[in-house]
Short mmCIF file of C-alpha atoms in Angstrom, two decimals:
data_model
loop_
_atom_site.label_atom_id
_atom_site.label_comp_id
_atom_site.label_asym_id
_atom_site.label_seq_id
_atom_site.Cartn_x
_atom_site.Cartn_y
_atom_site.Cartn_z
CA MET A 1 189.72 -101.58 -57.59
CA PHE A 2 191.64 -99.93 -60.37
CA LYS A 3 194.89 -100.14 -58.38
CA ILE A 4 194.46 -103.54 -57.45
CA ILE A 5 193.83 -104.76 -61.40
CA PHE A 6 196.87 -102.12 -62.28
CA LEU A 7 198.94 -104.12 -59.64
CA ILE A 8 197.69 -107.35 -61.29
CA VAL A 9 198.81 -106.63 -64.84
CA ALA A 10 201.80 -105.13 -63.88
CA LEU A 11 203.12 -108.11 -61.79
CA LEU A 12 201.85 -110.09 -64.95
CA VAL A 13 203.95 -107.85 -67.56
CA ALA A 14 207.05 -108.07 -65.09
CA GLY A 15 206.94 -111.99 -64.62
CA MET A 16 206.68 -112.01 -68.22
CA LEU A 17 209.77 -109.93 -69.16
CA LEU A 18 211.48 -112.03 -66.36
CA THR A 19 210.71 -115.34 -67.51
CA ALA A 20 211.68 -113.95 -71.31
CA ALA A 21 215.26 -112.71 -69.81
CA THR A 22 215.56 -116.55 -68.65
CA GLN A 23 215.18 -118.39 -71.88
CA PRO A 24 218.03 -119.43 -74.40
CA ASP A 25 220.42 -116.93 -76.41
CA VAL A 26 220.15 -118.95 -79.18
CA PHE A 27 217.05 -120.99 -81.26
CA ARG A 28 217.48 -124.34 -82.85
CA VAL A 29 214.88 -126.26 -84.98
CA GLU A 30 215.83 -129.81 -86.43
CA ARG A 31 213.69 -132.21 -88.36
CA THR A 32 214.97 -135.61 -89.87
CA THR A 33 213.49 -138.07 -92.45
CA ILE A 34 214.53 -141.11 -94.26
CA VAL A 35 214.91 -140.81 -98.00
CA GLN A 36 214.80 -144.23 -99.65
CA ALA A 37 217.53 -143.17 -102.05
CA SER A 38 221.26 -142.69 -101.90
CA PRO A 39 223.13 -139.63 -100.23
CA GLU A 40 224.79 -139.05 -104.25
CA LYS A 41 221.07 -138.89 -105.58
CA VAL A 42 219.82 -136.27 -102.47
CA PHE A 43 222.78 -134.18 -102.32
CA PRO A 44 222.10 -132.09 -105.72
CA TYR A 45 218.77 -131.31 -104.51
CA LEU A 46 220.49 -129.49 -101.84
CA ILE A 47 223.29 -127.73 -103.34
CA ASP A 48 221.80 -126.46 -106.47
CA PHE A 49 219.15 -123.30 -105.50
CA GLU A 50 217.69 -124.25 -109.16
CA ARG A 51 216.43 -127.40 -107.88
CA TRP A 52 214.96 -125.83 -104.74
CA PRO A 53 211.57 -125.38 -106.27
CA ALA A 54 211.50 -129.17 -106.58
CA TRP A 55 210.92 -129.67 -102.76
CA SER A 56 211.46 -126.21 -100.60
CA PRO A 57 208.10 -125.77 -98.58
CA TRP A 58 208.38 -121.73 -99.39
CA GLU A 59 207.71 -122.46 -103.36
CA LYS A 60 203.97 -123.65 -102.64
CA LYS A 61 203.31 -120.54 -100.53
CA ASP A 62 204.35 -118.06 -103.09
CA PRO A 63 204.39 -119.40 -106.62
CA ALA A 64 205.03 -115.63 -108.06
CA MET A 65 207.85 -115.08 -105.78
CA LYS A 66 210.61 -113.29 -107.26
CA ARG A 67 213.74 -115.10 -107.10
CA ILE A 68 217.45 -113.82 -108.01
CA TYR A 69 220.45 -116.45 -108.42
CA GLY A 70 224.22 -115.52 -107.98
CA ALA A 71 226.37 -116.27 -110.63
CA THR A 72 227.21 -119.53 -109.08
CA LYS A 73 224.07 -121.24 -108.36
CA SER A 74 225.32 -124.51 -106.97
CA GLY A 75 227.86 -125.70 -104.51
CA LYS A 76 229.82 -123.34 -102.12
CA GLY A 77 229.43 -119.66 -102.48
CA ALA A 78 226.22 -120.45 -104.41
CA ARG A 79 223.58 -117.03 -103.96
CA TYR A 80 220.06 -117.19 -103.73
CA ALA A 81 217.75 -113.98 -102.80
CA TRP A 82 213.70 -114.11 -103.03
CA GLU A 83 211.02 -111.52 -102.51
CA GLY A 84 207.45 -112.71 -102.26
CA ASN A 85 204.31 -112.25 -100.17
CA SER A 86 203.90 -111.85 -96.62
CA GLU A 87 204.07 -115.72 -96.00
CA VAL A 88 207.84 -116.06 -97.52
CA GLY A 89 208.96 -112.34 -97.21
CA GLN A 90 212.31 -111.35 -98.57
CA GLY A 91 215.56 -112.73 -97.88
CA SER A 92 218.83 -114.40 -99.28
CA MET A 93 221.16 -117.25 -99.02
CA GLU A 94 224.30 -118.35 -99.50
CA ILE A 95 225.74 -121.81 -99.26
CA VAL A 96 228.92 -121.55 -97.19
CA GLU A 97 230.07 -125.11 -96.66
CA SER A 98 229.21 -127.63 -99.30
CA VAL A 99 230.94 -131.59 -98.19
CA ALA A 100 230.03 -133.78 -101.15
CA SER A 101 226.81 -136.30 -100.31
CA SER A 102 227.23 -135.60 -96.95
CA ARG A 103 226.66 -131.98 -95.72
CA VAL A 104 225.64 -128.44 -96.72
CA ALA A 105 225.71 -125.24 -94.75
CA LEU A 106 224.13 -122.22 -95.80
CA LYS A 107 224.15 -118.59 -94.39
CA LEU A 108 219.85 -117.46 -94.06
CA ASP A 109 219.36 -113.64 -94.02
CA PHE A 110 215.65 -112.48 -93.81
CA ALA A 111 214.86 -108.40 -94.28
CA LYS A 112 211.00 -109.14 -94.53
CA PRO A 113 208.78 -109.19 -92.38
CA PHE A 114 211.46 -109.10 -89.99
CA GLU A 115 215.23 -109.15 -89.97
CA ALA A 116 217.14 -112.34 -88.82
CA HIS A 117 220.59 -113.85 -89.56
CA ASN A 118 220.23 -117.57 -89.18
CA ASN A 119 222.65 -120.85 -90.08
CA VAL A 120 220.92 -124.06 -91.83
CA GLU A 121 222.50 -127.19 -92.40
CA PHE A 122 221.46 -130.16 -93.90
CA THR A 123 223.24 -133.46 -93.04
CA LEU A 124 223.31 -136.45 -95.04
CA LYS A 125 224.06 -139.94 -93.53
CA PRO A 126 223.63 -143.43 -95.41
CA GLU A 127 221.82 -146.13 -93.78
CA ALA A 128 220.14 -149.43 -94.72
CA ALA A 129 216.65 -147.82 -95.81
CA GLY A 130 218.51 -145.43 -97.73
CA THR A 131 219.74 -141.72 -96.39
CA ARG A 132 218.83 -140.00 -93.03
CA VAL A 133 218.84 -136.17 -94.31
CA SER A 134 218.70 -133.74 -91.01
CA TRP A 135 217.60 -130.09 -91.51
CA THR A 136 218.63 -127.96 -88.73
CA MET A 137 218.18 -124.16 -88.63
CA GLU A 138 219.42 -122.14 -85.57
CA GLY A 139 219.98 -118.37 -84.69
CA PRO A 140 220.38 -116.13 -82.08
CA LEU A 141 217.41 -115.00 -79.63
CA PRO A 142 217.49 -111.24 -78.72
CA TYR A 143 215.81 -110.15 -75.77
CA PHE A 144 212.54 -108.87 -77.70
CA ALA A 145 212.33 -112.38 -79.79
CA LYS A 146 212.77 -113.93 -76.37
CA VAL A 147 209.23 -111.83 -75.49
CA ILE A 148 207.53 -113.16 -78.91
CA HIS A 149 208.70 -116.82 -78.51
CA LEU A 150 206.88 -116.93 -75.00
CA PHE A 151 203.62 -116.50 -77.46
CA LEU A 152 204.98 -117.80 -80.60
CA ASN A 153 207.00 -121.32 -80.69
CA MET A 154 209.89 -120.98 -83.37
CA ASP A 155 209.80 -124.84 -83.28
CA GLY A 156 206.46 -125.15 -84.10
CA MET A 157 206.01 -122.37 -86.80
CA VAL A 158 209.31 -123.18 -88.63
CA GLY A 159 209.38 -127.13 -87.62
CA LYS A 160 206.29 -127.23 -90.04
CA ASP A 161 208.03 -126.14 -92.88
CA SER A 162 210.92 -128.20 -92.10
CA GLU A 163 208.80 -131.43 -92.30
CA ALA A 164 206.85 -130.39 -95.22
CA GLY A 165 210.18 -129.51 -97.24
CA LEU A 166 211.73 -132.56 -96.16
CA ALA A 167 208.48 -134.67 -97.74
CA ASN A 168 208.73 -132.69 -100.65
CA LEU A 169 212.62 -133.43 -100.87
CA LYS A 170 211.88 -137.38 -100.06
CA ALA A 171 209.55 -137.48 -102.86
CA ALA A 172 211.55 -135.83 -105.49
CA ALA A 173 214.95 -137.59 -104.64
CA GLU A 174 212.93 -141.04 -104.56
CA LYS A 175 211.20 -140.25 -107.90
CA GLY A 176 214.22 -138.44 -109.64
#
C-alpha cells in the first residue's frame, strides 16, 4: 500500500514538474481603461514619481512605506525606491523611456519578498472618449517561478492591483 501511495505521489510530482517545464519563459500582465481626460493630463501622473501616491494601488497597502526619490524625480532617468510591509516589499523603479503624452517605460526591480526584474510600460492613446491607458508588466519566468505559477496565477495577482491602480489614475486625472 505504501509503495502505491509513493508511486502516485511521485507521478503527480513528475507530472507537475513536466507541466511547469512547458510553460512560457516570460509572463505578461496587461490592463486597460479609458480616462476621460486628455493624454496631456494623464501623462504627468505617470512620469513623476512624487505623483504616484495619488493613484498607485500599493500606497494604500502600506501608508507608512518608506520612499526614496532619486535626484531626478520625473521623466527619463527618474528613480524611486521603496521599503514597506510584507504586501509591498522592497524594490526600485527607473523610468528608462518617456515619450511625451504617449508612452512611459520603466525598469522594475524587486528585492523583497523575492527578487524579480520586470519591465513596465504605460501607453496612452487619444480616443473620442478621452485617453486609452494601458498598463503592462512583463518579466522572465525561471523554472522555479514556473512551478509556483502552476498554483499562483501572476495575471490574477498583479492584474487586480493594475485594475485598482488604473481606477485610481482615472479618478485622479479626471478630477485634477
